[in-house]
mmCIF file of C-alpha atoms in Angstrom:
data_model
loop_
_atom_site.group_PDB
_atom_site.id
_atom_site.type_symbol
_atom_site.label_atom_id
_atom_site.label_comp_id
_atom_site.label_asym_id
_atom_site.label_seq_id
_atom_site.Cartn_x
_atom_site.Cartn_y
_atom_site.Cartn_z
ATOM 1 C CA UNK H 1 88.873 -51.568 67.406
ATOM 2 C CA UNK H 2 90.122 -54.756 68.818
ATOM 3 C CA UNK H 3 88.715 -56.385 72.464
ATOM 4 C CA UNK H 4 91.669 -57.556 74.524
ATOM 5 C CA UNK H 5 91.112 -60.274 76.936
ATOM 6 C CA UNK H 6 91.308 -59.911 80.730
ATOM 7 C CA UNK H 7 93.983 -61.672 82.323
ATOM 8 C CA UNK H 8 93.941 -63.746 85.575
ATOM 9 C CA UNK H 9 90.822 -65.521 84.094
ATOM 10 C CA UNK H 10 89.751 -69.202 84.435
ATOM 11 C CA UNK H 11 89.349 -70.865 80.962
ATOM 12 C CA UNK H 12 85.749 -70.675 81.304
ATOM 13 C CA UNK H 13 85.847 -66.926 81.856
ATOM 14 C CA UNK H 14 88.323 -66.459 79.176
ATOM 15 C CA UNK H 15 86.148 -68.482 76.560
ATOM 16 C CA UNK H 16 83.194 -65.953 77.606
ATOM 17 C CA UNK H 17 84.788 -62.897 77.181
ATOM 18 C CA UNK H 18 86.262 -64.532 73.924
ATOM 19 C CA UNK H 19 82.544 -65.215 72.535
ATOM 20 C CA UNK H 20 81.323 -62.146 73.580
ATOM 21 C CA UNK H 21 84.220 -60.142 71.826
ATOM 22 C CA UNK H 22 83.504 -62.177 68.467
ATOM 23 C CA UNK H 23 79.749 -61.275 69.096
ATOM 24 C CA UNK H 24 80.175 -57.371 69.573
ATOM 25 C CA UNK H 25 83.031 -57.315 66.867
ATOM 26 C CA UNK H 26 80.661 -59.528 64.205
ATOM 27 C CA UNK H 27 77.678 -57.071 65.159
ATOM 28 C CA UNK H 28 79.566 -53.778 64.635
ATOM 29 C CA UNK H 29 81.186 -54.969 61.035
ATOM 30 C CA UNK H 30 77.988 -56.528 59.925
ATOM 31 C CA UNK H 31 76.113 -53.412 60.676
ATOM 32 C CA UNK H 32 78.833 -50.966 59.179
ATOM 33 C CA UNK H 33 80.053 -52.872 56.174
ATOM 34 C CA UNK H 34 77.440 -55.153 55.168
ATOM 35 C CA UNK H 35 77.638 -59.258 55.841
ATOM 36 C CA UNK H 36 79.036 -60.300 52.101
ATOM 37 C CA UNK H 37 81.969 -57.831 52.637
ATOM 38 C CA UNK H 38 83.376 -59.055 56.172
ATOM 39 C CA UNK H 39 85.157 -62.325 56.560
ATOM 40 C CA UNK H 40 85.593 -64.564 59.529
ATOM 41 C CA UNK H 41 89.192 -63.231 59.666
ATOM 42 C CA UNK H 42 88.295 -59.642 59.638
ATOM 43 C CA UNK H 43 85.944 -60.421 62.680
ATOM 44 C CA UNK H 44 88.671 -62.846 64.566
ATOM 45 C CA UNK H 45 91.033 -59.899 64.440
ATOM 46 C CA UNK H 46 88.649 -56.765 65.707
ATOM 47 C CA UNK H 47 87.756 -58.725 68.389
ATOM 48 C CA UNK H 48 91.589 -59.164 69.134
ATOM 49 C CA UNK H 49 91.751 -62.993 68.306
ATOM 50 C CA UNK H 50 95.231 -64.231 67.015
ATOM 51 C CA UNK H 51 93.639 -67.346 65.574
ATOM 52 C CA UNK H 52 91.657 -66.704 62.170
ATOM 53 C CA UNK H 53 89.631 -69.648 62.875
ATOM 54 C CA UNK H 54 88.485 -68.556 66.242
ATOM 55 C CA UNK H 55 84.908 -67.359 64.692
ATOM 56 C CA UNK H 56 84.156 -71.193 63.260
ATOM 57 C CA UNK H 57 85.831 -72.707 66.212
ATOM 58 C CA UNK H 58 83.136 -70.769 68.581
ATOM 59 C CA UNK H 59 80.039 -70.389 66.657
ATOM 60 C CA UNK H 60 80.379 -72.864 63.193
ATOM 61 C CA UNK H 61 79.434 -70.755 60.060
ATOM 62 C CA UNK H 62 77.813 -67.298 59.397
ATOM 63 C CA UNK H 63 74.324 -68.578 60.159
ATOM 64 C CA UNK H 64 75.281 -69.617 63.805
ATOM 65 C CA UNK H 65 76.988 -66.463 64.288
ATOM 66 C CA UNK H 66 74.268 -64.554 63.316
ATOM 67 C CA UNK H 67 71.720 -66.755 65.759
ATOM 68 C CA UNK H 68 73.930 -66.198 68.573
ATOM 69 C CA UNK H 69 74.042 -62.525 67.897
ATOM 70 C CA UNK H 70 70.120 -62.301 67.815
ATOM 71 C CA UNK H 71 69.932 -64.628 70.947
ATOM 72 C CA UNK H 72 71.698 -62.152 73.291
ATOM 73 C CA UNK H 73 69.547 -59.298 72.315
ATOM 74 C CA UNK H 74 66.397 -61.160 71.696
ATOM 75 C CA UNK H 75 66.988 -62.646 75.216
ATOM 76 C CA UNK H 76 66.649 -59.187 76.803
ATOM 77 C CA UNK H 77 64.068 -57.673 74.586
ATOM 78 C CA UNK H 78 61.999 -60.986 75.187
ATOM 79 C CA UNK H 79 62.094 -60.032 79.414
ATOM 80 C CA UNK H 80 60.815 -56.592 78.542
ATOM 81 C CA UNK H 81 58.099 -57.709 76.251
ATOM 82 C CA UNK H 82 56.832 -60.415 79.060
ATOM 83 C CA UNK H 83 56.329 -57.741 81.336
ATOM 84 C CA UNK H 84 54.710 -55.471 78.896
ATOM 85 C CA UNK H 85 51.701 -58.247 78.008
ATOM 86 C CA UNK H 86 51.350 -59.004 82.160
ATOM 87 C CA UNK H 87 50.392 -55.155 82.004
ATOM 88 C CA UNK H 88 48.214 -54.823 78.943
ATOM 89 C CA UNK H 89 46.326 -58.365 79.783
ATOM 90 C CA UNK H 90 43.678 -59.118 76.916
ATOM 91 C CA UNK H 91 43.361 -55.660 75.634
ATOM 92 C CA UNK H 92 41.711 -54.929 72.386
ATOM 93 C CA UNK H 93 43.350 -51.998 71.214
ATOM 94 C CA UNK H 94 45.547 -52.356 68.514
ATOM 95 C CA UNK H 95 47.693 -49.753 69.736
ATOM 96 C CA UNK H 96 48.283 -51.694 72.678
ATOM 97 C CA UNK H 97 49.676 -54.471 70.897
ATOM 98 C CA UNK H 98 51.550 -52.041 68.360
ATOM 99 C CA UNK H 99 53.630 -50.951 71.200
ATOM 100 C CA UNK H 100 54.301 -54.171 73.195
ATOM 101 C CA UNK H 101 55.676 -55.151 69.323
ATOM 102 C CA UNK H 102 57.930 -51.990 69.260
ATOM 103 C CA UNK H 103 58.513 -50.924 72.865
ATOM 104 C CA UNK H 104 60.486 -53.646 74.044
ATOM 105 C CA UNK H 105 63.310 -53.292 71.304
ATOM 106 C CA UNK H 106 63.398 -49.535 71.498
ATOM 107 C CA UNK H 107 63.927 -49.597 75.116
ATOM 108 C CA UNK H 108 66.401 -52.291 74.556
ATOM 109 C CA UNK H 109 68.323 -49.834 71.715
ATOM 110 C CA UNK H 110 68.020 -47.153 74.150
ATOM 111 C CA UNK H 111 69.387 -48.645 77.166
ATOM 112 C CA UNK H 112 72.644 -49.402 75.153
ATOM 113 C CA UNK H 113 73.278 -45.680 75.271
ATOM 114 C CA UNK H 114 74.931 -45.490 71.718
ATOM 115 C CA UNK H 115 77.033 -48.385 71.834
ATOM 116 C CA UNK H 116 74.421 -49.823 69.626
ATOM 117 C CA UNK H 117 74.515 -51.528 65.822
ATOM 118 C CA UNK H 118 72.146 -53.881 66.595
ATOM 119 C CA UNK H 119 69.198 -51.950 64.388
ATOM 120 C CA UNK H 120 71.731 -51.540 61.206
ATOM 121 C CA UNK H 121 72.711 -55.206 61.924
ATOM 122 C CA UNK H 122 68.924 -56.323 61.683
ATOM 123 C CA UNK H 123 68.718 -54.428 58.578
ATOM 124 C CA UNK H 124 71.474 -56.170 56.627
ATOM 125 C CA UNK H 125 70.750 -59.627 57.961
ATOM 126 C CA UNK H 126 66.894 -58.980 56.414
ATOM 127 C CA UNK H 127 68.104 -58.453 53.252
ATOM 128 C CA UNK H 128 70.819 -61.470 52.928
ATOM 129 C CA UNK H 129 69.075 -64.471 51.066
ATOM 130 C CA UNK H 130 70.796 -66.831 53.269
ATOM 131 C CA UNK H 131 70.992 -65.577 56.508
ATOM 132 C CA UNK H 132 67.637 -64.080 56.748
ATOM 133 C CA UNK H 133 65.981 -67.267 57.810
ATOM 134 C CA UNK H 134 68.351 -67.345 60.587
ATOM 135 C CA UNK H 135 67.115 -64.436 62.301
ATOM 136 C CA UNK H 136 63.499 -65.169 62.039
ATOM 137 C CA UNK H 137 64.127 -68.528 62.999
ATOM 138 C CA UNK H 138 65.418 -67.029 66.314
ATOM 139 C CA UNK H 139 63.072 -63.989 66.678
ATOM 140 C CA UNK H 140 59.941 -65.868 65.935
ATOM 141 C CA UNK H 141 60.432 -68.608 68.636
ATOM 142 C CA UNK H 142 59.997 -66.713 71.508
ATOM 143 C CA UNK H 143 56.591 -67.074 73.162
ATOM 144 C CA UNK H 144 56.184 -63.298 74.073
ATOM 145 C CA UNK H 145 56.165 -62.287 70.244
ATOM 146 C CA UNK H 146 53.636 -64.933 69.290
ATOM 147 C CA UNK H 147 51.693 -63.661 71.885
ATOM 148 C CA UNK H 148 51.624 -60.008 70.789
ATOM 149 C CA UNK H 149 51.256 -61.115 67.149
ATOM 150 C CA UNK H 150 48.275 -62.895 68.464
ATOM 151 C CA UNK H 151 46.950 -59.910 70.265
ATOM 152 C CA UNK H 152 47.142 -57.818 67.406
ATOM 153 C CA UNK H 153 45.219 -60.454 64.933
ATOM 154 C CA UNK H 154 42.833 -60.582 67.409
ATOM 155 C CA UNK H 155 42.000 -57.137 66.875
ATOM 156 C CA UNK H 156 41.823 -57.365 63.059
ATOM 157 C CA UNK H 157 39.044 -59.901 62.429
ATOM 158 C CA UNK H 158 37.630 -57.509 59.704
ATOM 159 C CA UNK H 159 40.928 -57.181 57.433
ATOM 160 C CA UNK H 160 40.934 -59.657 54.723
ATOM 161 C CA UNK H 161 43.546 -62.534 54.615
ATOM 162 C CA UNK H 162 45.485 -60.914 51.706
ATOM 163 C CA UNK H 163 45.594 -57.372 53.059
ATOM 164 C CA UNK H 164 46.835 -59.096 56.583
ATOM 165 C CA UNK H 165 49.280 -60.621 54.328
ATOM 166 C CA UNK H 166 50.209 -57.768 52.591
ATOM 167 C CA UNK H 167 50.416 -55.220 55.644
ATOM 168 C CA UNK H 168 52.485 -57.618 57.769
ATOM 169 C CA UNK H 169 55.132 -57.123 55.498
ATOM 170 C CA UNK H 170 54.677 -53.401 55.041
ATOM 171 C CA UNK H 171 54.890 -53.499 58.933
ATOM 172 C CA UNK H 172 58.076 -55.386 58.594
ATOM 173 C CA UNK H 173 59.970 -53.409 56.545
ATOM 174 C CA UNK H 174 58.482 -50.006 58.473
ATOM 175 C CA UNK H 175 60.262 -51.557 62.134
ATOM 176 C CA UNK H 176 63.234 -52.828 60.655
ATOM 177 C CA UNK H 177 64.571 -49.915 58.483
ATOM 178 C CA UNK H 178 63.304 -47.051 60.956
ATOM 179 C CA UNK H 179 65.061 -48.461 64.123
ATOM 180 C CA UNK H 180 68.253 -48.956 61.563
ATOM 181 C CA UNK H 181 68.221 -45.707 60.402
ATOM 182 C CA UNK H 182 67.269 -44.064 63.907
ATOM 183 C CA UNK H 183 70.598 -45.917 64.923
ATOM 184 C CA UNK H 184 72.821 -44.570 61.896
ATOM 185 C CA UNK H 185 71.856 -41.408 62.784
ATOM 186 C CA UNK H 186 72.788 -41.412 66.378
ATOM 187 C CA UNK H 187 75.884 -43.233 65.248
ATOM 188 C CA UNK H 188 77.121 -40.469 63.104
ATOM 189 C CA UNK H 189 76.262 -37.328 65.135
ATOM 190 C CA UNK H 190 74.216 -37.443 68.018
ATOM 191 C CA UNK H 191 73.581 -33.445 67.846
ATOM 192 C CA UNK H 192 71.691 -34.041 64.922
ATOM 193 C CA UNK H 193 69.533 -36.864 66.569
ATOM 194 C CA UNK H 194 66.416 -34.477 67.870
ATOM 195 C CA UNK H 195 64.427 -36.856 68.713
ATOM 196 C CA UNK H 196 64.135 -38.772 71.811
ATOM 197 C CA UNK H 197 64.003 -42.718 71.621
ATOM 198 C CA UNK H 198 61.089 -42.561 73.334
ATOM 199 C CA UNK H 199 59.449 -39.880 70.756
ATOM 200 C CA UNK H 200 60.806 -41.901 67.984
ATOM 201 C CA UNK H 201 58.785 -44.913 69.423
ATOM 202 C CA UNK H 202 55.769 -42.746 69.775
ATOM 203 C CA UNK H 203 55.663 -42.208 66.042
ATOM 204 C CA UNK H 204 56.405 -45.563 64.969
ATOM 205 C CA UNK H 205 53.453 -46.885 67.028
ATOM 206 C CA UNK H 206 51.203 -44.029 65.573
ATOM 207 C CA UNK H 207 52.552 -45.351 62.056
ATOM 208 C CA UNK H 208 52.075 -49.381 62.512
ATOM 209 C CA UNK H 209 48.329 -48.367 64.034
ATOM 210 C CA UNK H 210 47.536 -46.468 60.770
ATOM 211 C CA UNK H 211 49.071 -49.192 58.640
ATOM 212 C CA UNK H 212 46.802 -51.599 60.311
ATOM 213 C CA UNK H 213 43.525 -49.722 61.083
ATOM 214 C CA UNK H 214 43.304 -48.096 57.590
ATOM 215 C CA UNK H 215 40.373 -49.298 55.369
ATOM 216 C CA UNK H 216 41.251 -51.807 52.965
ATOM 217 C CA UNK H 217 40.344 -51.401 49.015
ATOM 218 C CA UNK H 218 39.429 -54.762 47.725
ATOM 219 C CA UNK H 219 42.219 -56.608 46.554
ATOM 220 C CA UNK H 220 43.606 -57.669 43.414
ATOM 221 C CA UNK H 221 42.799 -61.313 42.459
ATOM 222 C CA UNK H 222 46.603 -63.282 43.191
ATOM 223 C CA UNK H 223 47.837 -60.200 44.874
ATOM 224 C CA UNK H 224 48.433 -62.216 48.164
ATOM 225 C CA UNK H 225 49.605 -65.313 46.041
ATOM 226 C CA UNK H 226 52.258 -63.236 44.616
ATOM 227 C CA UNK H 227 53.578 -62.062 48.038
ATOM 228 C CA UNK H 228 53.370 -65.076 50.162
ATOM 229 C CA UNK H 229 55.851 -66.437 47.037
ATOM 230 C CA UNK H 230 58.251 -63.960 47.905
ATOM 231 C CA UNK H 231 58.221 -65.328 51.364
ATOM 232 C CA UNK H 232 59.353 -68.804 50.339
ATOM 233 C CA UNK H 233 62.314 -70.102 51.532
ATOM 234 C CA UNK H 234 65.419 -71.232 49.454
ATOM 235 C CA UNK H 235 64.310 -74.706 49.727
ATOM 236 C CA UNK H 236 60.693 -73.944 48.250
ATOM 237 C CA UNK H 237 58.721 -74.508 51.500
ATOM 238 C CA UNK H 238 55.890 -71.746 52.192
ATOM 239 C CA UNK H 239 56.817 -70.190 55.918
ATOM 240 C CA UNK H 240 54.496 -67.967 58.233
ATOM 241 C CA UNK H 241 56.969 -64.968 57.431
ATOM 242 C CA UNK H 242 54.483 -63.047 55.331
ATOM 243 C CA UNK H 243 51.540 -62.919 57.948
ATOM 244 C CA UNK H 244 50.912 -60.810 60.650
ATOM 245 C CA UNK H 245 51.924 -64.119 62.794
ATOM 246 C CA UNK H 246 55.352 -63.443 61.504
ATOM 247 C CA UNK H 247 55.854 -59.494 61.974
ATOM 248 C CA UNK H 248 59.294 -59.452 64.182
ATOM 249 C CA UNK H 249 59.529 -56.921 66.652
ATOM 250 C CA UNK H 250 61.532 -53.956 65.820
ATOM 251 C CA UNK H 251 64.185 -54.691 66.518
ATOM 252 C CA UNK H 252 64.607 -56.433 65.711
ATOM 253 C CA UNK H 253 63.844 -59.746 68.764
#
């Protein structure tokens, strides 16, 4: 599916249209075919660009392209989350903070009304060893997300640090892949999607609340260290991505 440019527009408008077309095409192709299987040439062709170097010209490399795709969704999700943070204030209810992590992303996806590949795109990127960091850096830099994560952490003072680390990873996987599966089902056949986005969101929040509030069995020594080792960057530096301060919002945001 190509994205032709409108006629009679200024150069700056044409540049903006070209960038939007490339971002939409890349998001769709990455979601449907996987990151490795898609070339810059394929993206340019799908975006209606005769110049096969258009992706590199506008975004540099794949990491730059991924950051741009994430940013345009995260900006909108950030607005929704900021509004929700104002509503819950200094709540001490874990459900409020889990909702604040989930609902802005699902509301954004629902608003796309079927023209959405972002959840599946996020699932693909989060399993790519080279591009995962680009997405996390873009998402985790949002103050609204950090505020939501801090609020959740403050509601869990009795959980041992190693349990926080392990459950953060579980929560991230649940968010990413649950939303990707929901989006895939809608894309393949909306008749089979008998659950609404609102109902799906409520069920997801319920699951996360249960995950965070479940009693903790004493951890086996070294478990947390092993998990943290899995969250290290390719350069070998430890990151915060395995701890609760780094659980991305479900969409990913």
